[in-house]
Short mmCIF file of N, CA and C in Angstrom, two decimals:
data_model
loop_
_atom_site.label_atom_id
_atom_site.label_comp_id
_atom_site.label_asym_id
_atom_site.label_seq_id
_atom_site.Cartn_x
_atom_site.Cartn_y
_atom_site.Cartn_z
N GLN A 156 0.96 -1.07 0.14
CA GLN A 156 -0.11 0.03 -0.09
C GLN A 156 0.80 1.48 -0.12
N VAL A 157 0.44 2.21 -0.82
CA VAL A 157 1.39 3.43 -1.20
C VAL A 157 0.84 4.41 -0.18
N GLN A 158 1.85 5.11 0.39
CA GLN A 158 1.29 6.15 1.46
C GLN A 158 2.40 7.30 1.26
N LEU A 159 2.11 8.40 1.04
CA LEU A 159 2.89 9.83 1.28
C LEU A 159 2.21 10.49 2.30
N VAL A 160 3.44 11.23 3.19
CA VAL A 160 2.86 11.52 4.18
C VAL A 160 3.79 12.96 4.44
N GLU A 161 3.20 14.08 4.06
CA GLU A 161 3.76 15.51 3.78
C GLU A 161 3.87 16.01 5.46
N SER A 162 5.01 16.87 5.76
CA SER A 162 4.78 17.66 6.99
C SER A 162 5.93 18.69 6.76
N GLY A 163 6.04 19.46 7.76
CA GLY A 163 6.92 20.67 7.98
C GLY A 163 6.32 22.15 7.56
N GLY A 164 5.06 22.11 7.23
CA GLY A 164 4.19 23.26 7.12
C GLY A 164 4.16 23.98 8.52
N GLY A 165 3.56 25.40 8.12
CA GLY A 165 3.50 25.97 9.40
C GLY A 165 3.34 27.66 9.02
N LEU A 166 3.31 28.40 9.77
CA LEU A 166 3.21 30.24 9.89
C LEU A 166 4.54 30.33 9.73
N VAL A 167 5.03 31.26 8.76
CA VAL A 167 6.15 31.67 8.89
C VAL A 167 6.03 33.37 8.18
N PRO A 168 6.63 34.61 8.63
CA PRO A 168 6.49 35.77 8.10
C PRO A 168 7.30 35.80 6.94
N PRO A 169 6.63 36.85 6.03
CA PRO A 169 7.62 37.08 4.65
C PRO A 169 8.93 37.22 4.87
N GLY A 170 9.56 36.66 3.93
CA GLY A 170 11.04 36.19 3.83
C GLY A 170 11.49 35.30 4.72
N GLY A 171 10.71 34.44 5.43
CA GLY A 171 11.09 33.46 5.96
C GLY A 171 11.25 32.26 5.26
N SER A 172 11.51 30.96 6.11
CA SER A 172 11.99 29.59 5.41
C SER A 172 11.22 28.43 5.96
N LEU A 173 11.03 27.67 5.08
CA LEU A 173 10.39 26.53 5.71
C LEU A 173 10.80 25.15 5.14
N ARG A 174 11.09 23.89 5.53
CA ARG A 174 11.49 22.91 4.77
C ARG A 174 10.14 21.59 5.10
N LEU A 175 9.83 21.74 3.69
CA LEU A 175 8.68 20.60 3.73
C LEU A 175 9.25 19.29 3.23
N SER A 176 8.72 18.28 4.08
CA SER A 176 9.02 16.31 3.59
C SER A 176 7.83 15.88 3.17
N CYS A 177 8.20 14.83 2.58
CA CYS A 177 7.14 13.87 1.92
C CYS A 177 8.28 12.48 2.13
N ALA A 178 7.70 11.81 3.17
CA ALA A 178 8.00 10.36 3.20
C ALA A 178 7.13 9.59 2.45
N ALA A 179 7.57 8.69 1.87
CA ALA A 179 7.07 7.86 1.44
C ALA A 179 7.15 6.12 1.82
N SER A 180 6.29 5.30 1.47
CA SER A 180 6.10 4.01 1.91
C SER A 180 5.34 3.39 0.83
N GLY A 181 5.56 2.14 0.39
CA GLY A 181 5.05 1.26 -0.73
C GLY A 181 5.64 1.62 -1.93
N LEU A 182 6.46 2.37 -2.14
CA LEU A 182 7.22 2.66 -3.37
C LEU A 182 8.65 3.39 -2.89
N ALA A 183 9.29 3.08 -4.15
CA ALA A 183 10.93 3.71 -3.65
C ALA A 183 10.59 5.35 -4.77
N LEU A 184 11.06 6.06 -3.89
CA LEU A 184 10.75 7.75 -4.53
C LEU A 184 12.23 7.82 -5.64
N ARG A 185 13.19 6.83 -5.19
CA ARG A 185 14.50 7.00 -6.16
C ARG A 185 14.07 6.49 -7.80
N ILE A 186 12.98 5.88 -8.04
CA ILE A 186 13.01 5.49 -9.45
C ILE A 186 11.84 6.09 -9.99
N ASN A 187 11.35 7.05 -9.25
CA ASN A 187 10.09 7.73 -9.78
C ASN A 187 10.09 9.14 -9.88
N ILE A 188 9.62 10.03 -10.71
CA ILE A 188 9.53 11.23 -10.84
C ILE A 188 8.52 11.78 -9.67
N VAL A 189 9.03 12.49 -8.65
CA VAL A 189 8.05 13.13 -7.36
C VAL A 189 7.97 14.57 -7.98
N TYR A 190 6.75 14.93 -7.61
CA TYR A 190 5.86 16.10 -7.85
C TYR A 190 5.64 16.87 -6.43
N TRP A 191 5.95 18.37 -6.70
CA TRP A 191 5.33 18.97 -5.35
C TRP A 191 4.21 20.05 -6.20
N TYR A 192 3.23 20.01 -5.38
CA TYR A 192 2.10 20.83 -6.00
C TYR A 192 1.37 21.94 -4.79
N ARG A 193 0.83 22.96 -5.25
CA ARG A 193 -0.02 23.76 -4.00
C ARG A 193 -1.19 24.11 -4.56
N GLN A 194 -2.12 24.20 -3.58
CA GLN A 194 -3.65 24.81 -3.61
C GLN A 194 -3.76 25.98 -2.96
N ALA A 195 -3.94 27.01 -3.10
CA ALA A 195 -4.32 28.13 -2.37
C ALA A 195 -5.76 28.16 -2.41
N PRO A 196 -6.33 28.98 -1.34
CA PRO A 196 -7.98 28.86 -1.49
C PRO A 196 -8.42 29.73 -2.47
N GLY A 197 -9.30 28.78 -2.84
CA GLY A 197 -10.07 29.48 -4.20
C GLY A 197 -9.36 29.49 -5.62
N LYS A 198 -8.25 28.85 -5.45
CA LYS A 198 -7.68 28.54 -6.69
C LYS A 198 -7.08 26.89 -6.93
N GLU A 199 -6.87 26.66 -8.36
CA GLU A 199 -6.46 25.35 -8.77
C GLU A 199 -5.19 24.99 -7.99
N ARG A 200 -5.11 23.75 -8.16
CA ARG A 200 -3.77 23.21 -7.60
C ARG A 200 -2.66 23.49 -8.86
N ASP A 201 -1.52 23.80 -8.43
CA ASP A 201 -0.53 24.24 -9.07
C ASP A 201 0.70 23.40 -8.92
N PHE A 202 1.55 23.30 -10.08
CA PHE A 202 2.73 22.57 -10.09
C PHE A 202 3.87 23.51 -9.16
N VAL A 203 4.46 23.07 -8.45
CA VAL A 203 5.48 23.87 -7.98
C VAL A 203 6.88 23.30 -8.13
N ALA A 204 7.13 21.94 -8.13
CA ALA A 204 8.49 21.46 -8.53
C ALA A 204 8.46 19.91 -8.97
N LYS A 205 9.66 19.50 -9.39
CA LYS A 205 9.57 17.99 -9.54
C LYS A 205 11.18 17.57 -9.80
N LEU A 206 11.06 16.22 -9.18
CA LEU A 206 12.47 15.74 -9.29
C LEU A 206 12.62 14.32 -9.70
N THR A 207 13.64 14.04 -10.85
CA THR A 207 13.46 13.20 -11.70
C THR A 207 14.29 11.95 -10.75
N ARG A 208 14.28 10.68 -11.28
CA ARG A 208 15.15 9.84 -10.75
C ARG A 208 16.55 9.80 -10.85
N TYR A 209 16.87 10.74 -11.51
CA TYR A 209 18.42 11.25 -11.87
C TYR A 209 18.76 12.55 -11.12
N GLY A 210 17.75 12.66 -10.29
CA GLY A 210 18.15 13.99 -9.22
C GLY A 210 17.84 15.34 -10.07
N VAL A 211 17.53 15.18 -11.10
CA VAL A 211 17.25 16.56 -11.90
C VAL A 211 15.72 17.26 -11.42
N ALA A 212 16.13 18.58 -10.94
CA ALA A 212 14.78 19.30 -10.59
C ALA A 212 14.57 20.19 -11.34
N ASN A 213 13.18 20.47 -11.34
CA ASN A 213 12.49 21.72 -12.48
C ASN A 213 11.28 22.36 -11.56
N TYR A 214 11.17 23.90 -11.72
CA TYR A 214 10.71 24.16 -10.87
C TYR A 214 9.71 25.34 -11.37
N ALA A 215 8.78 25.59 -10.88
CA ALA A 215 7.79 26.67 -11.43
C ALA A 215 8.27 27.84 -11.54
N GLY A 216 8.38 28.93 -12.22
CA GLY A 216 8.85 30.20 -12.47
C GLY A 216 8.79 31.00 -11.09
N SER A 217 7.41 30.89 -10.88
CA SER A 217 7.20 31.72 -9.72
C SER A 217 8.17 31.21 -8.36
N VAL A 218 8.51 30.03 -8.16
CA VAL A 218 9.49 29.72 -7.12
C VAL A 218 10.80 29.37 -7.51
N GLN A 219 11.23 29.64 -8.89
CA GLN A 219 12.74 29.22 -9.27
C GLN A 219 13.41 30.44 -8.48
N GLY A 220 14.24 29.58 -7.94
CA GLY A 220 15.73 30.63 -7.13
C GLY A 220 15.32 30.61 -5.83
N ARG A 221 14.09 30.08 -5.28
CA ARG A 221 13.67 30.47 -3.88
C ARG A 221 13.63 28.99 -3.40
N PHE A 222 13.08 28.08 -4.14
CA PHE A 222 12.51 26.69 -3.84
C PHE A 222 13.68 25.68 -3.99
N THR A 223 14.10 24.73 -3.36
CA THR A 223 14.85 23.68 -3.91
C THR A 223 14.20 22.28 -3.31
N MET A 224 14.38 21.43 -4.17
CA MET A 224 13.72 19.88 -4.17
C MET A 224 14.93 19.09 -4.13
N HIS A 225 14.95 18.10 -3.38
CA HIS A 225 16.20 17.11 -3.32
C HIS A 225 15.06 16.00 -2.48
N ARG A 226 16.37 14.90 -2.46
CA ARG A 226 15.84 13.51 -2.07
C ARG A 226 16.79 12.75 -1.12
N ASP A 227 16.10 12.07 -0.04
CA ASP A 227 16.97 11.24 0.61
C ASP A 227 16.81 9.83 0.65
N ASP A 228 17.62 9.04 -0.42
CA ASP A 228 17.18 7.63 -0.46
C ASP A 228 17.00 6.95 0.64
N ALA A 229 18.05 7.13 1.40
CA ALA A 229 18.06 6.34 2.84
C ALA A 229 16.96 6.29 3.31
N LYS A 230 16.13 7.64 3.54
CA LYS A 230 15.09 7.44 4.27
C LYS A 230 13.83 7.57 3.28
N ASN A 231 14.03 7.46 1.97
CA ASN A 231 12.58 7.45 0.97
C ASN A 231 12.06 8.64 1.23
N THR A 232 12.36 9.81 1.05
CA THR A 232 11.82 10.86 1.37
C THR A 232 12.47 12.18 0.65
N VAL A 233 11.29 13.17 0.09
CA VAL A 233 11.99 13.98 -0.70
C VAL A 233 11.66 15.29 0.34
N TYR A 234 12.13 16.42 0.13
CA TYR A 234 12.26 17.65 0.81
C TYR A 234 11.84 18.78 -0.18
N LEU A 235 11.47 19.91 0.16
CA LEU A 235 11.11 21.07 -0.51
C LEU A 235 11.54 22.21 0.36
N GLN A 236 12.75 22.93 0.13
CA GLN A 236 13.66 23.80 0.80
C GLN A 236 12.86 25.30 0.05
N MET A 237 11.78 25.98 1.04
CA MET A 237 11.67 26.99 0.68
C MET A 237 12.17 28.07 1.20
N ASN A 238 12.79 29.23 0.64
CA ASN A 238 13.46 30.38 1.29
C ASN A 238 12.65 31.73 0.66
N SER A 239 12.75 32.65 1.19
CA SER A 239 12.30 33.94 0.75
C SER A 239 10.86 34.04 0.64
N LEU A 240 10.20 33.18 1.38
CA LEU A 240 8.68 33.04 1.40
C LEU A 240 7.93 34.27 1.20
N GLU A 241 6.83 34.12 0.44
CA GLU A 241 5.76 35.47 0.02
C GLU A 241 4.83 35.21 0.63
N PRO A 242 3.62 36.12 0.68
CA PRO A 242 2.56 35.68 1.12
C PRO A 242 1.91 34.98 -0.09
N GLU A 243 2.12 35.04 -1.32
CA GLU A 243 1.65 34.34 -2.41
C GLU A 243 1.83 32.95 -2.34
N ASP A 244 2.93 32.69 -1.60
CA ASP A 244 3.31 31.41 -1.38
C ASP A 244 2.20 30.40 -0.36
N THR A 245 1.44 31.22 0.04
CA THR A 245 0.52 30.70 1.11
C THR A 245 -0.67 29.65 0.29
N ALA A 246 -0.55 28.08 0.82
CA ALA A 246 -1.25 27.25 0.27
C ALA A 246 -0.95 25.87 0.74
N VAL A 247 -1.89 25.11 0.57
CA VAL A 247 -1.51 23.57 0.92
C VAL A 247 -0.68 23.07 0.06
N TYR A 248 0.30 22.33 0.49
CA TYR A 248 1.41 21.69 -0.33
C TYR A 248 1.22 20.15 -0.30
N TYR A 249 1.26 19.82 -1.49
CA TYR A 249 1.18 18.21 -1.79
C TYR A 249 2.29 17.54 -2.70
N CYS A 250 2.66 16.37 -2.06
CA CYS A 250 3.51 15.80 -3.00
C CYS A 250 2.78 14.41 -3.66
N THR A 251 3.14 14.00 -4.74
CA THR A 251 2.53 13.23 -5.73
C THR A 251 3.79 12.40 -6.53
N VAL A 252 3.21 11.04 -6.41
CA VAL A 252 3.93 10.10 -7.13
C VAL A 252 3.45 8.95 -7.96
N THR A 253 3.43 8.77 -9.50
CA THR A 253 2.55 7.99 -9.81
C THR A 253 0.97 7.91 -9.50
N GLY A 254 0.20 9.14 -9.24
CA GLY A 254 -0.86 9.23 -8.90
C GLY A 254 -1.15 9.16 -7.80
N PHE A 255 -0.41 8.88 -6.84
CA PHE A 255 -0.69 9.00 -5.54
C PHE A 255 -0.10 10.27 -4.91
N TRP A 256 -1.23 10.51 -3.90
CA TRP A 256 -1.23 11.95 -3.30
C TRP A 256 -1.02 11.80 -2.02
N GLY A 257 -0.47 12.62 -1.32
CA GLY A 257 -0.65 12.89 0.05
C GLY A 257 -1.46 13.74 0.41
N GLN A 258 -1.64 14.06 2.27
CA GLN A 258 -2.83 14.79 2.51
C GLN A 258 -2.62 16.25 2.51
N GLY A 259 -1.11 16.47 2.15
CA GLY A 259 -0.91 17.79 2.28
C GLY A 259 -0.73 18.62 3.64
N THR A 260 0.20 19.57 3.35
CA THR A 260 0.76 20.36 4.62
C THR A 260 0.53 21.96 4.40
N GLN A 261 -0.16 22.58 5.35
CA GLN A 261 -0.53 23.83 4.94
C GLN A 261 0.64 24.84 5.66
N VAL A 262 0.94 25.77 4.32
CA VAL A 262 1.77 26.84 4.46
C VAL A 262 1.38 28.10 4.43
N THR A 263 1.36 28.67 5.48
CA THR A 263 0.97 30.17 5.42
C THR A 263 2.19 31.29 5.88
N VAL A 264 2.21 31.99 4.63
CA VAL A 264 3.11 33.14 4.72
C VAL A 264 2.59 34.45 5.34
N SER A 265 2.79 35.12 6.41
CA SER A 265 1.88 36.25 6.82
C SER A 265 2.57 36.85 7.98
N SER A 266 2.85 38.11 8.07
CA SER A 266 3.05 39.07 9.08
C SER A 266 2.07 39.05 10.32
#
């Protein structure tokens, strides 16, 4: 049974940082493409970042240069390091792999 569990969200002021985690069980992240999406209130779920099996990351333009995605194969976990956070980054963040989704973790950027 595949399970994805996101964590690390919270409330931070503008300019702050958070690191989100997505821990997987039931599949190996290292052989799959892993995605982060986010959904702000009243908006559609949007692509944030992805990491290929080769460790190559791609980012949405709105987060390029501020967010970094990487993977720890020993822990079967991917991370999304988010720096220079802006109020527009407020959303529920989800990781997804091969059609499976986690429950999401709330990120709120506010002073």
